[in-house]
């Protein structure tokens, strides 16, 4: 261990003692590994394979703009979380932060809400990817098969989380690299060789046959973007396992937003643009046909 890392760990231990807390974790997770953990939880690709088709049906091609708006809003939340974790670099994330800021009652409520959010996220992500894995294995995508695959995925990821920090950090880094490379390769192919629509389709709301104003449809379509841009708080969940946590974790949180939102070609909004311009024309099609054109299953 270098002298710089040793001094950072000493500063972390001193800060925790000032909070009346003693850590029993090993600080072996680097900044990039911490960032990878947050990014794989945020995972823009998950928002594509889970509810992208439904969002496209609701809002049409202009739903692309929701990725920018939601991303900017979530960046504001990220800045707040980064400030909090810099003051309270304690493992557990939301619960210990709320306990020290607002007291035990609010912490209890925040902890329960966050626990249910985690359960829903795991179930949603596993159920969303199950039909694709079934296709890869030439298994009929029946409800029973989808459920079995989803349960198996949840069991595997639970074991990875229980395996220890080092293995979890390596798996998170591997997942980040695969997701970024996959977004670049698939998105680049769609943009260069499989494009069926002009860029002007991104501002064409005539696809949506909504009664009244387009705004409700636009807001409904933002659900896919919201599914892409939360999870950066996971960086703070392992604060006591990251050296110099009060400085490194806020940076890691911001990096998840920078790469997930603001920096093409690996960003979600850029990938969304590629998917939309590569989709065949669906004007006048039935909802079922629109769902198929958007890449949905069912």
PDB file of N, CA and C in Angstrom, residues 1 37 56 60 64 67 75-76 105 125 128 132 138 146 174-175 181 200 202 218 229-230 237-238 244 288 297-298:
ATOM      1  N   UNK A   1       0.848  -1.190   0.000  1.00  0.00           N
ATOM      2  CA  UNK A   1       0.000   0.000   0.000  1.00  0.00           C
ATOM      3  C   UNK A   1       0.882   1.238   0.000  1.00  0.00           C
ATOM      4  N   UNK A  37     -19.419  -0.058  -9.786  1.00  0.00           N
ATOM      5  CA  UNK A  37     -20.542  -0.578  -9.009  1.00  0.00           C
ATOM      6  C   UNK A  37     -21.770   0.317  -9.179  1.00  0.00           C
ATOM      7  N   UNK A  56     -41.735   4.163 -25.745  1.00  0.00           N
ATOM      8  CA  UNK A  56     -41.817   4.597 -27.140  1.00  0.00           C
ATOM      9  C   UNK A  56     -43.264   4.610 -27.621  1.00  0.00           C
ATOM     10  N   UNK A  60     -43.720   8.206 -28.434  1.00  0.00           N
ATOM     11  CA  UNK A  60     -43.184   8.309 -29.778  1.00  0.00           C
ATOM     12  C   UNK A  60     -41.720   8.706 -29.787  1.00  0.00           C
ATOM     13  N   UNK A  64     -37.056  10.710 -26.803  1.00  0.00           N
ATOM     14  CA  UNK A  64     -35.599  10.846 -26.699  1.00  0.00           C
ATOM     15  C   UNK A  64     -35.202  12.008 -25.805  1.00  0.00           C
ATOM     16  N   UNK A  67     -34.608  11.722 -21.941  1.00  0.00           N
ATOM     17  CA  UNK A  67     -33.328  11.243 -21.416  1.00  0.00           C
ATOM     18  C   UNK A  67     -32.448  12.420 -20.992  1.00  0.00           C
ATOM     19  N   UNK A  75     -28.837  14.539 -12.117  1.00  0.00           N
ATOM     20  CA  UNK A  75     -27.515  15.078 -11.801  1.00  0.00           C
ATOM     21  C   UNK A  75     -27.596  16.003 -10.595  1.00  0.00           C
ATOM     22  N   UNK A  76     -28.701  16.766 -10.467  1.00  0.00           N
ATOM     23  CA  UNK A  76     -28.895  17.611  -9.294  1.00  0.00           C
ATOM     24  C   UNK A  76     -28.999  16.754  -8.027  1.00  0.00           C
ATOM     25  N   UNK A 105     -36.755   8.146  13.110  1.00  0.00           N
ATOM     26  CA  UNK A 105     -38.035   7.867  12.460  1.00  0.00           C
ATOM     27  C   UNK A 105     -37.952   8.038  10.948  1.00  0.00           C
ATOM     28  N   UNK A 125     -35.374  -5.778 -13.313  1.00  0.00           N
ATOM     29  CA  UNK A 125     -34.243  -6.019 -14.210  1.00  0.00           C
ATOM     30  C   UNK A 125     -34.147  -7.488 -14.602  1.00  0.00           C
ATOM     31  N   UNK A 128     -37.023  -8.386 -16.907  1.00  0.00           N
ATOM     32  CA  UNK A 128     -36.864  -7.757 -18.213  1.00  0.00           C
ATOM     33  C   UNK A 128     -35.887  -8.480 -19.116  1.00  0.00           C
ATOM     34  N   UNK A 132     -34.949 -12.362 -23.217  1.00  0.00           N
ATOM     35  CA  UNK A 132     -33.800 -12.361 -24.119  1.00  0.00           C
ATOM     36  C   UNK A 132     -32.903 -13.574 -23.856  1.00  0.00           C
ATOM     37  N   UNK A 138     -32.876 -20.842 -26.804  1.00  0.00           N
ATOM     38  CA  UNK A 138     -33.936 -21.526 -27.560  1.00  0.00           C
ATOM     39  C   UNK A 138     -35.004 -22.116 -26.635  1.00  0.00           C
ATOM     40  N   UNK A 146     -39.878 -17.529 -17.929  1.00  0.00           N
ATOM     41  CA  UNK A 146     -39.373 -16.202 -17.580  1.00  0.00           C
ATOM     42  C   UNK A 146     -39.180 -16.061 -16.072  1.00  0.00           C
ATOM     43  N   UNK A 174     -16.141  -5.539 -14.870  1.00  0.00           N
ATOM     44  CA  UNK A 174     -16.387  -6.317 -16.082  1.00  0.00           C
ATOM     45  C   UNK A 174     -17.731  -5.936 -16.703  1.00  0.00           C
ATOM     46  N   UNK A 175     -18.756  -5.782 -15.871  1.00  0.00           N
ATOM     47  CA  UNK A 175     -20.069  -5.391 -16.368  1.00  0.00           C
ATOM     48  C   UNK A 175     -20.058  -4.013 -17.001  1.00  0.00           C
ATOM     49  N   UNK A 181     -18.937  -1.124 -24.121  1.00  0.00           N
ATOM     50  CA  UNK A 181     -18.553  -1.624 -25.437  1.00  0.00           C
ATOM     51  C   UNK A 181     -19.791  -2.050 -26.223  1.00  0.00           C
ATOM     52  N   UNK A 200     -34.896  14.167 -38.012  1.00  0.00           N
ATOM     53  CA  UNK A 200     -36.073  14.978 -37.733  1.00  0.00           C
ATOM     54  C   UNK A 200     -37.178  14.229 -37.031  1.00  0.00           C
ATOM     55  N   UNK A 202     -36.993  12.804 -34.349  1.00  0.00           N
ATOM     56  CA  UNK A 202     -36.863  13.006 -32.904  1.00  0.00           C
ATOM     57  C   UNK A 202     -37.705  14.165 -32.379  1.00  0.00           C
ATOM     58  N   UNK A 218     -45.780  12.648 -23.230  1.00  0.00           N
ATOM     59  CA  UNK A 218     -44.345  12.890 -23.083  1.00  0.00           C
ATOM     60  C   UNK A 218     -43.873  12.537 -21.675  1.00  0.00           C
ATOM     61  N   UNK A 229     -31.540   6.266 -14.897  1.00  0.00           N
ATOM     62  CA  UNK A 229     -30.675   7.212 -14.223  1.00  0.00           C
ATOM     63  C   UNK A 229     -30.808   7.239 -12.713  1.00  0.00           C
ATOM     64  N   UNK A 230     -31.104   6.114 -12.102  1.00  0.00           N
ATOM     65  CA  UNK A 230     -30.979   6.060 -10.650  1.00  0.00           C
ATOM     66  C   UNK A 230     -30.136   4.841 -10.297  1.00  0.00           C
ATOM     67  N   UNK A 237     -23.020   3.176  -0.797  1.00  0.00           N
ATOM     68  CA  UNK A 237     -23.367   2.022   0.035  1.00  0.00           C
ATOM     69  C   UNK A 237     -22.135   1.280   0.530  1.00  0.00           C
ATOM     70  N   UNK A 238     -21.021   1.439  -0.166  1.00  0.00           N
ATOM     71  CA  UNK A 238     -19.772   0.758   0.221  1.00  0.00           C
ATOM     72  C   UNK A 238     -18.710   1.787   0.589  1.00  0.00           C
ATOM     73  N   UNK A 244     -10.253   7.054   1.044  1.00  0.00           N
ATOM     74  CA  UNK A 244     -10.534   8.473   0.829  1.00  0.00           C
ATOM     75  C   UNK A 244     -11.976   8.664   0.353  1.00  0.00           C
ATOM     76  N   UNK A 288     -49.826  -3.132 -31.080  1.00  0.00           N
ATOM     77  CA  UNK A 288     -49.018  -4.347 -31.109  1.00  0.00           C
ATOM     78  C   UNK A 288     -47.869  -4.216 -32.080  1.00  0.00           C
ATOM     79  N   UNK A 297     -41.274  -7.374 -26.659  1.00  0.00           N
ATOM     80  CA  UNK A 297     -41.616  -8.788 -26.742  1.00  0.00           C
ATOM     81  C   UNK A 297     -43.019  -8.971 -26.197  1.00  0.00           C
ATOM     82  N   UNK A 298     -43.661 -10.025 -26.629  1.00  0.00           N
ATOM     83  CA  UNK A 298     -44.969 -10.275 -26.071  1.00  0.00           C
ATOM     84  C   UNK A 298     -46.005 -10.497 -27.145  1.00  0.00           C
TER      85      UNK A 298
END
